[in-house]
Coordinates of C-alpha atoms and ligand atoms in Angstrom, one line a residue:
M148 CA -9.9 3.0 -34.6
N149 CA -9.9 6.4 -32.3
A150 CA -13.3 8.6 -32.2
P151 CA -12.8 11.8 -30.8
S152 CA -15.2 12.1 -28.6
P153 CA -17.2 15.6 -28.1
S154 CA -19.6 13.8 -25.5
L155 CA -22.7 14.1 -24.5
L156 CA -21.8 11.3 -22.3
Q157 CA -21.6 11.4 -18.3
Y158 CA -19.3 9.8 -16.8
P159 CA -20.5 9.3 -13.1
F160 CA -16.9 7.7 -11.9
D161 CA -14.0 10.0 -12.9
T162 CA -11.3 7.2 -11.5
P163 CA -10.7 3.9 -12.0
P164 CA -9.6 1.8 -9.3
A165 CA -5.9 0.9 -8.5
P166 CA -4.8 -2.3 -9.6
G167 CA -5.8 -5.2 -6.7
R168 CA -8.6 -2.6 -5.5
A169 CA -12.1 -3.2 -6.2
L170 CA -14.9 -0.2 -6.3
E171 CA -18.6 -0.9 -5.5
I172 CA -20.6 1.1 -8.4
A173 CA -23.6 -0.2 -7.7
P174 CA -25.1 -2.4 -4.5
G175 CA -22.9 -5.4 -5.1
L176 CA -21.6 -4.6 -8.3
L177 CA -17.6 -4.4 -7.9
W178 CA -15.2 -2.5 -10.7
I179 CA -11.7 -4.0 -11.1
R180 CA -9.0 -3.0 -13.6
M181 CA -6.0 -5.5 -14.9
P182 CA -3.2 -4.1 -17.1
L183 CA -2.9 -5.4 -20.7
P184 CA 1.0 -5.4 -22.7
F185 CA -0.5 -3.7 -25.4
A186 CA -1.2 0.2 -26.1
L187 CA -4.6 -0.3 -24.9
D188 CA -3.6 -0.8 -21.7
H189 CA -5.7 -1.5 -19.3
I190 CA -9.3 -4.1 -19.2
N191 CA -12.3 -3.5 -16.7
L192 CA -13.7 -6.3 -15.3
W193 CA -17.1 -7.2 -13.4
L194 CA -17.7 -8.8 -10.1
V195 CA -21.3 -9.7 -9.2
R196 CA -22.1 -10.6 -5.5
E197 CA -24.0 -13.7 -5.1
P198 CA -26.7 -14.1 -2.1
D199 CA -24.4 -16.5 -0.8
G200 CA -21.5 -14.3 -0.4
R201 CA -19.2 -15.7 -3.4
H202 CA -18.8 -13.1 -6.6
T203 CA -19.7 -14.0 -10.2
A204 CA -16.5 -12.6 -12.3
V205 CA -17.3 -11.3 -15.5
D206 CA -13.9 -11.6 -18.0
S207 CA -11.0 -12.1 -16.3
G208 CA -8.2 -10.2 -18.1
Y209 CA -5.3 -11.0 -20.2
G210 CA -3.7 -14.4 -18.9
N211 CA 0.3 -14.0 -17.4
D212 CA 1.7 -13.8 -14.5
T213 CA 0.5 -10.1 -14.1
T214 CA -3.1 -10.4 -14.0
R215 CA -3.2 -13.6 -12.0
A216 CA -0.8 -11.6 -9.0
I217 CA -3.6 -9.4 -8.8
W218 CA -6.5 -11.8 -9.2
A219 CA -4.8 -13.3 -6.0
E220 CA -4.7 -10.4 -4.2
H221 CA -8.7 -10.0 -4.8
F222 CA -9.1 -13.8 -3.6
A223 CA -7.8 -12.7 -0.3
T224 CA -9.5 -9.5 0.0
T225 CA -12.4 -8.7 -2.6
M226 CA -13.5 -11.8 -2.4
G227 CA -13.2 -12.3 1.5
G228 CA -11.5 -15.9 0.9
A229 CA -14.5 -17.2 -0.7
P230 CA -14.5 -18.9 -4.3
L231 CA -16.1 -18.0 -7.0
A232 CA -19.5 -18.8 -8.7
R233 CA -19.2 -18.8 -12.1
V234 CA -17.0 -17.0 -14.7
V235 CA -18.6 -15.4 -17.4
A236 CA -16.8 -14.3 -20.7
T237 CA -18.0 -11.3 -22.9
H238 CA -15.9 -12.9 -25.6
Y239 CA -12.8 -14.8 -26.8
H240 CA -10.2 -12.0 -27.2
P241 CA -7.2 -12.6 -24.6
D242 CA -8.0 -9.7 -22.2
H243 CA -11.0 -11.2 -21.9
L244 CA -11.0 -15.0 -21.7
G245 CA -7.1 -15.4 -21.1
N246 CA -7.5 -16.2 -16.8
A247 CA -10.8 -18.1 -17.5
A248 CA -9.6 -21.6 -17.9
W249 CA -7.6 -21.0 -15.0
L250 CA -10.3 -19.3 -12.7
A251 CA -12.7 -22.1 -13.7
R252 CA -9.9 -25.1 -13.0
R253 CA -9.5 -23.0 -9.5
F254 CA -13.0 -22.7 -8.3
E255 CA -14.2 -25.9 -9.9
V256 CA -16.8 -23.4 -11.8
P257 CA -18.4 -23.2 -15.3
V258 CA -17.1 -20.3 -17.7
H259 CA -20.7 -19.3 -19.3
M260 CA -19.6 -17.8 -23.1
T261 CA -21.6 -18.2 -26.2
L262 CA -20.3 -21.4 -28.4
A263 CA -19.3 -19.3 -31.7
E264 CA -16.6 -17.4 -29.0
F265 CA -16.2 -20.6 -27.3
L266 CA -15.4 -22.7 -30.7
T267 CA -13.2 -19.3 -32.0
A268 CA -10.8 -19.6 -28.8
H269 CA -10.3 -23.2 -29.7
A270 CA -9.3 -23.2 -33.5
I271 CA -7.3 -19.8 -32.9
R272 CA -5.5 -21.8 -29.9
D273 CA -5.5 -24.4 -32.0
Q274 CA -4.2 -22.7 -35.2
R275 CA -7.2 -24.5 -37.1
A276 CA -10.1 -24.3 -39.6
T277 CA -8.7 -20.5 -41.2
H278 CA -8.3 -19.4 -37.8
A279 CA -4.5 -19.8 -38.1
L280 CA -2.1 -17.0 -38.1
A281 CA -1.0 -17.7 -41.9
D282 CA -4.2 -17.4 -42.5
S283 CA -4.1 -13.4 -41.8
C284 CA -1.3 -13.6 -43.5
E285 CA -2.7 -14.4 -46.5
L286 CA -6.0 -12.5 -46.5
F287 CA -4.1 -9.1 -45.4
A288 CA -1.4 -10.1 -48.4
R289 CA -4.0 -10.4 -50.7
H290 CA -5.4 -7.3 -49.7
G291 CA -2.0 -5.3 -50.8
L292 CA -0.3 -5.5 -46.8
D293 CA 2.8 -4.7 -47.6
R294 CA 5.6 -7.3 -47.7
D295 CA 7.5 -6.3 -44.6
H296 CA 4.3 -5.6 -42.7
V297 CA 3.2 -9.5 -43.5
A298 CA 6.6 -10.8 -42.4
A299 CA 6.3 -9.1 -39.0
L300 CA 3.1 -10.4 -38.5
A301 CA 4.3 -14.0 -39.5
E302 CA 7.0 -13.3 -36.5
R303 CA 4.0 -12.5 -34.5
G304 CA 3.4 -16.6 -33.9
N305 CA 0.8 -17.4 -31.7
A306 CA -0.6 -14.0 -30.1
Y307 CA -3.8 -15.9 -29.1
A308 CA -1.8 -18.7 -27.1
R309 CA 0.6 -16.0 -25.2
G310 CA -2.8 -14.4 -23.7
V311 CA -5.1 -17.8 -23.5
P312 CA -1.9 -19.9 -22.0
E313 CA -5.3 -22.6 -22.0
V314 CA -8.4 -22.2 -23.2
P315 CA -11.7 -23.4 -21.1
R316 CA -12.4 -27.3 -22.1
E317 CA -15.8 -27.1 -21.6
L318 CA -18.8 -24.5 -21.6
A319 CA -22.0 -23.2 -20.0
R320 CA -23.7 -22.0 -22.9
M321 CA -25.5 -18.8 -23.3
I322 CA -27.5 -18.0 -26.4
A323 CA -29.0 -14.1 -27.1
G324 CA -31.8 -13.5 -24.9
D325 CA -31.1 -16.0 -22.4
M326 CA -31.6 -15.0 -18.5
L327 CA -28.9 -15.1 -16.5
A328 CA -29.2 -14.7 -12.8
L329 CA -26.2 -13.1 -11.0
G330 CA -26.2 -11.4 -7.5
G331 CA -29.9 -12.3 -7.6
S332 CA -31.2 -10.6 -10.0
D333 CA -31.9 -11.7 -13.8
W334 CA -29.5 -10.9 -16.7
T335 CA -30.4 -10.8 -19.7
V336 CA -27.6 -12.1 -22.5
I337 CA -27.4 -9.1 -25.4
P338 CA -25.8 -10.7 -28.4
G339 CA -23.5 -8.4 -30.9
F340 CA -21.6 -8.9 -33.8
G341 CA -18.9 -7.8 -35.8
H342 CA -16.2 -6.9 -33.2
S343 CA -16.2 -11.0 -32.3
P344 CA -18.2 -14.0 -33.9
E345 CA -21.2 -14.0 -30.7
H346 CA -20.7 -11.7 -28.5
A347 CA -22.5 -11.4 -25.3
S348 CA -23.2 -8.1 -23.1
L349 CA -25.1 -8.6 -20.5
A350 CA -28.1 -5.8 -19.2
S351 CA -30.0 -5.6 -15.9
R352 CA -33.3 -3.5 -16.2
A353 CA -33.7 -3.6 -12.4
A354 CA -30.2 -2.5 -11.6
R355 CA -30.1 -0.3 -14.9
V356 CA -26.6 -1.7 -15.9
L357 CA -25.7 -3.0 -19.2
I358 CA -22.0 -4.5 -19.0
S359 CA -21.5 -4.1 -22.9
G360 CA -18.3 -5.9 -23.2
D361 CA -16.5 -4.1 -26.4
M362 CA -19.2 -3.7 -28.3
L363 CA -20.1 -0.2 -26.8
L364 CA -16.7 1.9 -25.6
P365 CA -16.9 5.6 -24.4
R366 CA -14.2 6.6 -26.3
I367 CA -12.9 4.6 -28.9
S368 CA -14.7 3.1 -31.6
T369 CA -14.6 -0.6 -31.4
N370 CA -12.5 -2.9 -33.4
V371 CA -14.4 -4.1 -36.0
A372 CA -12.6 -6.6 -39.2
V373 CA -13.1 -9.2 -41.7
W374 CA -10.8 -12.4 -41.2
P375 CA -9.9 -15.3 -43.3
A376 CA -12.8 -17.3 -41.9
E377 CA -15.3 -14.8 -44.0
P378 CA -13.1 -13.1 -46.4
E379 CA -16.1 -11.5 -48.3
G380 CA -18.4 -10.8 -45.1
D381 CA -19.5 -7.7 -43.7
P382 CA -19.1 -7.3 -40.1
L383 CA -19.2 -3.2 -40.0
G384 CA -23.1 -4.3 -41.3
R385 CA -23.4 -6.5 -38.6
F386 CA -22.0 -4.3 -36.0
L387 CA -24.1 -1.6 -36.5
L388 CA -27.1 -3.3 -36.7
S389 CA -26.1 -4.4 -33.6
L390 CA -25.7 -1.1 -31.9
A391 CA -29.9 -0.7 -32.8
T392 CA -30.5 -3.7 -29.7
F393 CA -28.5 -1.8 -27.2
E394 CA -30.1 2.3 -28.2
R395 CA -33.5 0.5 -26.9
L396 CA -32.1 -0.1 -23.6
P397 CA -33.2 2.6 -20.8
E398 CA -31.6 6.1 -21.2
D399 CA -30.7 6.5 -17.4
T400 CA -29.2 2.6 -17.7
L401 CA -25.2 2.8 -16.5
V402 CA -22.8 1.3 -19.0
L403 CA -20.2 -0.7 -18.0
P404 CA -17.6 -0.8 -21.0
S405 CA -14.3 -2.7 -21.1
H406 CA -12.3 -0.2 -21.9
G407 CA -12.5 3.2 -20.4
L408 CA -14.7 4.9 -17.9
P409 CA -18.3 3.4 -16.8
F410 CA -20.9 6.2 -18.6
R411 CA -24.7 7.0 -19.2
G412 CA -26.3 7.9 -22.3
I413 CA -26.6 5.1 -24.7
A414 CA -28.6 6.6 -27.0
A415 CA -25.7 9.7 -28.1
R416 CA -23.4 6.8 -28.0
V417 CA -24.7 4.9 -30.5
A418 CA -25.6 7.7 -32.6
E419 CA -21.4 9.0 -32.4
L420 CA -20.4 5.6 -33.9
R421 CA -22.9 5.7 -36.5
A422 CA -21.9 9.2 -37.1
H423 CA -18.2 8.0 -37.1
H424 CA -18.9 4.9 -39.5
Q425 CA -20.2 6.9 -41.7
A426 CA -18.1 9.1 -42.2
R427 CA -15.0 7.0 -42.6
L428 CA -17.2 5.3 -45.3
S429 CA -17.7 8.4 -46.8
E430 CA -13.9 9.3 -46.7
L431 CA -13.0 5.8 -48.7
E432 CA -15.6 6.4 -51.3
E433 CA -14.1 9.9 -52.1
A434 CA -10.7 8.7 -52.3
L435 CA -12.0 5.8 -54.3
A436 CA -13.9 8.5 -56.7
E437 CA -10.8 10.5 -56.7
A438 CA -7.8 7.8 -57.1
R439 CA -9.9 7.0 -60.9
R440 CA -7.8 3.4 -60.5
P441 CA -8.9 0.2 -58.4
M442 CA -6.9 0.6 -55.0
S443 CA -6.7 -1.8 -52.0
A444 CA -7.1 -2.0 -48.4
G445 CA -3.4 -1.1 -47.4
E446 CA -3.3 1.7 -50.3
L447 CA -6.5 3.0 -48.3
V448 CA -5.6 2.2 -44.7
P449 CA -3.8 6.4 -44.2
V450 CA -7.2 7.4 -45.5
L451 CA -8.8 5.8 -42.1
F452 CA -5.4 6.1 -39.8
R453 CA -4.0 8.7 -40.3
R454 CA -1.4 8.7 -36.7
P455 CA 1.4 6.4 -37.1
L456 CA 0.7 2.6 -36.1
D457 CA 2.5 0.0 -34.2
L458 CA 2.6 -3.4 -35.8
Q459 CA -0.6 -4.6 -33.5
Q460 CA -2.3 -1.8 -34.3
R461 CA -1.4 -2.0 -38.0
F462 CA -3.0 -5.4 -38.2
F463 CA -6.3 -4.5 -36.9
A464 CA -6.2 -1.3 -39.4
I465 CA -5.9 -3.5 -42.1
G466 CA -8.9 -5.4 -40.6
E467 CA -10.7 -2.8 -39.7
A468 CA -10.2 -0.8 -43.6
I469 CA -11.4 -4.4 -45.1
A470 CA -14.2 -4.2 -43.5
H471 CA -15.4 -0.7 -44.1
L472 CA -14.4 -1.7 -48.1
N473 CA -16.8 -4.9 -47.9
H474 CA -19.4 -2.5 -46.8
L475 CA -18.9 -0.2 -49.3
W476 CA -19.0 -3.2 -51.9
R477 CA -21.8 -5.3 -50.0
A478 CA -24.2 -1.9 -50.6
G479 CA -23.2 -1.3 -54.3
R480 CA -21.4 2.0 -53.2
A481 CA -18.5 0.4 -54.7
A482 CA -16.7 -2.0 -57.1
R483 CA -14.6 -4.9 -55.9
S484 CA -12.1 -6.9 -58.2
A485 CA -9.4 -9.7 -57.3
A486 CA -7.7 -10.0 -60.8
V487 CA -3.6 -11.1 -60.7
G488 CA -4.5 -11.9 -56.8
T489 CA -4.8 -8.7 -55.0
I490 CA -8.1 -7.4 -54.4
R491 CA -8.8 -4.0 -55.5
F492 CA -12.0 -1.5 -54.6
S493 CA -12.8 1.1 -56.8
A494 CA -15.9 3.8 -57.4
Ligands
LIG1148 ZN1 -12.5 -7.6 -27.9

């Protein structure tokens, strides 16, 4: 969901590195970019130079030939022919995990990630245990997504497998609060919820840097959606609680987000995101009050998204609408009924 950026944020680097190039943004900390085949057209990845001259890769890019060709350039230039020391994945989404197994196998190194992200990646890749496309189609149909859009979604097939051709077969497990030694200093694993099941951000107190992954982005609000494994869940509530953890980091922390430019101003950004979601919740509440009848999430998508959406965006939009409505329901600000198959919310 797009949020206007009135911005009290400072962006110390105004130009991202070109594909195949690296920008050293702090001693031993390199910023690289890879393209994405979506409306959101890029992801930022980070390389941490280790004392022995190798690098740790934080996130790995969408798994296709384009990004692998860019990696090949980095192997020769940025990494000077030295191997990777390890791969860290902030979460299971294809732009983050897509090349992890490929990199890990090539350099015979572990993939550090949290257990829920690892298991979710396998469940979606293999279409199991309520993580299949059919489960999403069923959930969204029950929430009033129209027939054509459900059919178009079903026709996409296993989009996850296209971006993650291979999921790591084993992991080096990261848990909230763990210390990870990267580049000769300690990084704390900070858990995040609501965007993915067990997202890991990494904070270095010494370097005053936070690798935020998708939990804290400067210009767009992170996708927070309900998925079929937890249809009555409150991912938005969990996301808002997670923001409080980031807010406690030192104010001069440089935030390295997966999309957009590095920025300073964590507290301001957290405040913007809170205000953004509270405004959306209030708009939905007002729409329900005005309608004077129960409405489905599908009917309410235009309240949250006033611009035209492509298929991928519609898919995220309905999940996001359900997340906001479930949050209102769980907070006692809306009622929910599931009579005659369709789930509807009312004031
Ligand atoms: Zn993500």
